[in-house]
């Protein structure tokens, strides 16, 4: 039973720059740089037939390539931080791609995502870091920016339960158009047989 999510890969240059931020935060479990990504939609554990349906439905998406700008750092966690991340600037192409995936997955009877979508790259999970530890780390690394890059595809990833986040495996990759959006309707009748994995 695969655990699935969709996402965008980041450029090698951005990955290298993000990897230089590792360290200096007590109680952090740092994500391996080869596992950096921008999650579009966490799907979760599904059976193989559902995974096939998801893979086929995502193949119907026709969207523009997405310009990615990583600018700034932040943390998640109310009261106790549980992750630090690099902020991805929202833009229309990114938000429309994420929104279309959300609609497709709901049409496949998967539960709606209740949390507001905040595009980001997770850098570390916080085990025992305090709010003060995280605030200090964020202050020490303030003003982080990486050069913009274009995401020319989105990916259906699978993951296995692990301590450090990853490894994430590319199950399917879907091109994004460099010529401009050509729509992106979802047609359940257009499913073809798909060998997942």
Short mmCIF file of C-alpha atoms in Angstrom, two decimals:
data_model
loop_
_atom_site.label_atom_id
_atom_site.label_comp_id
_atom_site.label_asym_id
_atom_site.label_seq_id
_atom_site.Cartn_x
_atom_site.Cartn_y
_atom_site.Cartn_z
CA UNK A 1 0.00 0.00 0.00
CA UNK A 2 1.87 3.10 -1.18
CA UNK A 3 1.88 6.41 0.66
CA UNK A 4 1.56 9.03 -2.06
CA UNK A 5 1.91 12.76 -2.54
CA UNK A 6 2.37 15.10 -5.47
CA UNK A 7 5.08 17.70 -5.66
CA UNK A 8 7.59 19.73 -7.60
CA UNK A 9 11.28 19.00 -7.68
CA UNK A 10 13.68 21.83 -6.98
CA UNK A 11 16.72 22.86 -8.98
CA UNK A 12 20.14 21.53 -8.04
CA UNK A 13 21.34 25.09 -7.38
CA UNK A 14 18.46 25.80 -5.00
CA UNK A 15 19.01 22.43 -3.33
CA UNK A 16 22.68 23.18 -2.76
CA UNK A 17 21.89 26.58 -1.27
CA UNK A 18 19.24 25.09 1.01
CA UNK A 19 21.62 22.35 2.14
CA UNK A 20 24.03 25.01 3.40
CA UNK A 21 21.39 26.00 5.98
CA UNK A 22 21.68 22.61 7.71
CA UNK A 23 22.93 22.67 11.28
CA UNK A 24 22.83 25.05 14.19
CA UNK A 25 19.38 24.06 15.42
CA UNK A 26 19.37 21.83 18.49
CA UNK A 27 16.97 18.90 18.28
CA UNK A 28 16.46 19.18 14.52
CA UNK A 29 16.31 16.18 12.20
CA UNK A 30 17.51 17.55 8.86
CA UNK A 31 16.00 16.38 5.59
CA UNK A 32 18.52 14.90 3.16
CA UNK A 33 19.04 17.38 0.29
CA UNK A 34 18.14 14.77 -2.35
CA UNK A 35 14.67 14.63 -0.77
CA UNK A 36 13.93 18.38 -0.96
CA UNK A 37 10.70 19.06 -2.81
CA UNK A 38 7.64 21.31 -2.81
CA UNK A 39 4.58 19.30 -1.82
CA UNK A 40 1.49 20.08 -3.87
CA UNK A 41 -0.93 17.60 -2.28
CA UNK A 42 -0.37 14.94 0.37
CA UNK A 43 -2.53 11.94 -0.52
CA UNK A 44 -1.60 9.36 2.08
CA UNK A 45 -1.83 5.58 2.15
CA UNK A 46 -3.93 4.14 -0.68
CA UNK A 47 -4.43 0.70 -2.17
CA UNK A 48 -2.97 -0.17 -5.57
CA UNK A 49 -6.21 0.26 -7.59
CA UNK A 50 -6.69 3.74 -6.10
CA UNK A 51 -3.05 4.57 -6.83
CA UNK A 52 -3.67 3.60 -10.47
CA UNK A 53 -6.74 5.83 -10.62
CA UNK A 54 -4.81 8.75 -9.14
CA UNK A 55 -1.92 8.32 -11.57
CA UNK A 56 -4.28 8.24 -14.56
CA UNK A 57 -6.29 11.24 -13.40
CA UNK A 58 -3.19 13.36 -12.86
CA UNK A 59 -2.08 12.60 -16.42
CA UNK A 60 -5.06 14.63 -17.68
CA UNK A 61 -3.68 17.86 -16.23
CA UNK A 62 -2.56 20.42 -18.81
CA UNK A 63 -0.87 23.37 -17.13
CA UNK A 64 1.93 25.87 -17.61
CA UNK A 65 5.41 25.31 -16.29
CA UNK A 66 5.74 26.99 -12.89
CA UNK A 67 8.29 29.62 -11.96
CA UNK A 68 9.58 28.93 -8.46
CA UNK A 69 11.04 31.57 -6.16
CA UNK A 70 12.31 30.48 -2.76
CA UNK A 71 12.43 33.52 -0.52
CA UNK A 72 12.56 33.45 3.26
CA UNK A 73 12.34 30.88 6.03
CA UNK A 74 9.68 29.94 8.54
CA UNK A 75 8.40 27.28 10.92
CA UNK A 76 5.26 25.27 11.55
CA UNK A 77 3.85 24.50 14.96
CA UNK A 78 1.50 26.23 17.35
CA UNK A 79 3.18 26.50 20.72
CA UNK A 80 5.84 23.91 19.88
CA UNK A 81 7.70 24.04 16.56
CA UNK A 82 7.63 20.82 14.55
CA UNK A 83 9.33 21.86 11.28
CA UNK A 84 11.44 24.59 9.72
CA UNK A 85 11.07 25.35 6.04
CA UNK A 86 11.96 27.62 3.15
CA UNK A 87 9.11 29.74 1.82
CA UNK A 88 8.04 29.36 -1.81
CA UNK A 89 6.39 32.50 -3.17
CA UNK A 90 2.84 31.67 -4.27
CA UNK A 91 1.99 32.57 -7.85
CA UNK A 92 -0.99 31.96 -10.08
CA UNK A 93 0.45 28.99 -11.98
CA UNK A 94 1.50 27.24 -8.77
CA UNK A 95 -1.79 27.82 -6.97
CA UNK A 96 -3.89 26.77 -9.98
CA UNK A 97 -1.88 23.56 -10.37
CA UNK A 98 -2.33 22.74 -6.70
CA UNK A 99 -6.03 23.62 -6.81
CA UNK A 100 -6.68 21.41 -9.83
CA UNK A 101 -5.01 18.48 -8.11
CA UNK A 102 -7.15 19.05 -5.04
CA UNK A 103 -10.33 18.99 -7.16
CA UNK A 104 -9.25 15.83 -9.01
CA UNK A 105 -8.53 13.97 -5.79
CA UNK A 106 -11.86 14.97 -4.29
CA UNK A 107 -13.60 13.66 -7.43
CA UNK A 108 -11.85 10.36 -6.75
CA UNK A 109 -13.55 10.40 -3.32
CA UNK A 110 -10.39 11.16 -1.37
CA UNK A 111 -10.81 13.38 1.70
CA UNK A 112 -10.44 17.12 1.15
CA UNK A 113 -7.32 18.81 2.49
CA UNK A 114 -8.54 21.02 5.33
CA UNK A 115 -5.33 22.95 5.89
CA UNK A 116 -4.59 26.07 3.90
CA UNK A 117 -1.97 25.40 1.23
CA UNK A 118 1.36 27.03 2.08
CA UNK A 119 4.01 26.24 -0.53
CA UNK A 120 7.35 25.46 1.08
CA UNK A 121 10.39 23.18 1.17
CA UNK A 122 10.74 21.34 4.49
CA UNK A 123 14.32 21.59 5.75
CA UNK A 124 14.11 19.87 9.13
CA UNK A 125 11.70 18.26 11.55
CA UNK A 126 12.02 19.56 15.09
CA UNK A 127 12.19 16.93 17.79
CA UNK A 128 13.07 18.90 20.87
CA UNK A 129 13.79 22.42 19.60
CA UNK A 130 12.13 25.19 21.59
CA UNK A 131 10.47 28.29 20.18
CA UNK A 132 13.57 30.23 21.22
CA UNK A 133 15.88 27.79 19.40
CA UNK A 134 13.86 28.11 16.21
CA UNK A 135 13.56 31.91 16.48
CA UNK A 136 17.33 32.17 16.90
CA UNK A 137 17.98 29.89 13.91
CA UNK A 138 15.54 31.84 11.73
CA UNK A 139 17.16 35.12 12.79
CA UNK A 140 20.65 33.80 12.04
CA UNK A 141 19.58 32.78 8.53
CA UNK A 142 17.29 35.72 7.75
CA UNK A 143 17.07 37.05 4.23
CA UNK A 144 17.57 33.68 2.55
CA UNK A 145 16.88 33.67 -1.19
CA UNK A 146 17.63 31.20 -3.97
CA UNK A 147 17.71 32.00 -7.70
CA UNK A 148 14.37 31.49 -9.42
CA UNK A 149 13.93 28.36 -11.53
CA UNK A 150 11.22 26.78 -13.64
CA UNK A 151 9.52 23.53 -12.69
CA UNK A 152 8.83 21.83 -16.02
CA UNK A 153 7.04 18.83 -14.52
CA UNK A 154 5.18 17.71 -11.44
CA UNK A 155 5.68 14.33 -9.84
CA UNK A 156 3.68 11.65 -8.08
CA UNK A 157 5.97 10.53 -5.26
CA UNK A 158 5.74 7.55 -2.95
CA UNK A 159 7.35 7.32 0.44
CA UNK A 160 8.02 4.69 3.02
CA UNK A 161 7.78 5.34 6.74
CA UNK A 162 11.21 6.52 7.88
CA UNK A 163 12.85 8.64 10.52
CA UNK A 164 14.37 11.40 8.38
CA UNK A 165 11.80 12.11 5.72
CA UNK A 166 12.34 10.07 2.58
CA UNK A 167 13.52 8.37 0.58
CA UNK A 168 10.92 9.62 -1.85
CA UNK A 169 10.50 7.64 -5.05
CA UNK A 170 9.24 9.12 -8.32
CA UNK A 171 6.32 6.92 -9.37
CA UNK A 172 5.15 9.10 -12.27
CA UNK A 173 6.25 12.43 -13.77
CA UNK A 174 3.91 14.72 -15.69
CA UNK A 175 5.19 17.46 -18.01
CA UNK A 176 4.09 21.06 -17.63
CA UNK A 177 3.77 23.06 -20.83
CA UNK A 178 6.28 25.72 -21.77
CA UNK A 179 3.82 27.02 -24.38
CA UNK A 180 1.05 28.07 -22.03
CA UNK A 181 -1.91 26.46 -20.37
CA UNK A 182 -4.29 24.49 -22.51
CA UNK A 183 -6.96 23.95 -19.91
CA UNK A 184 -7.02 20.99 -17.62
CA UNK A 185 -10.38 19.34 -17.26
CA UNK A 186 -10.74 16.01 -15.53
CA UNK A 187 -12.55 13.27 -17.41
CA UNK A 188 -13.20 10.12 -15.40
CA UNK A 189 -14.34 8.29 -18.56
CA UNK A 190 -10.93 8.82 -20.12
CA UNK A 191 -9.08 6.59 -17.63
CA UNK A 192 -6.78 4.08 -19.30
CA UNK A 193 -5.30 0.99 -17.70
CA UNK A 194 -2.22 2.05 -15.78
CA UNK A 195 0.50 -0.07 -14.27
CA UNK A 196 1.40 1.77 -11.05
CA UNK A 197 4.94 1.27 -9.91
#
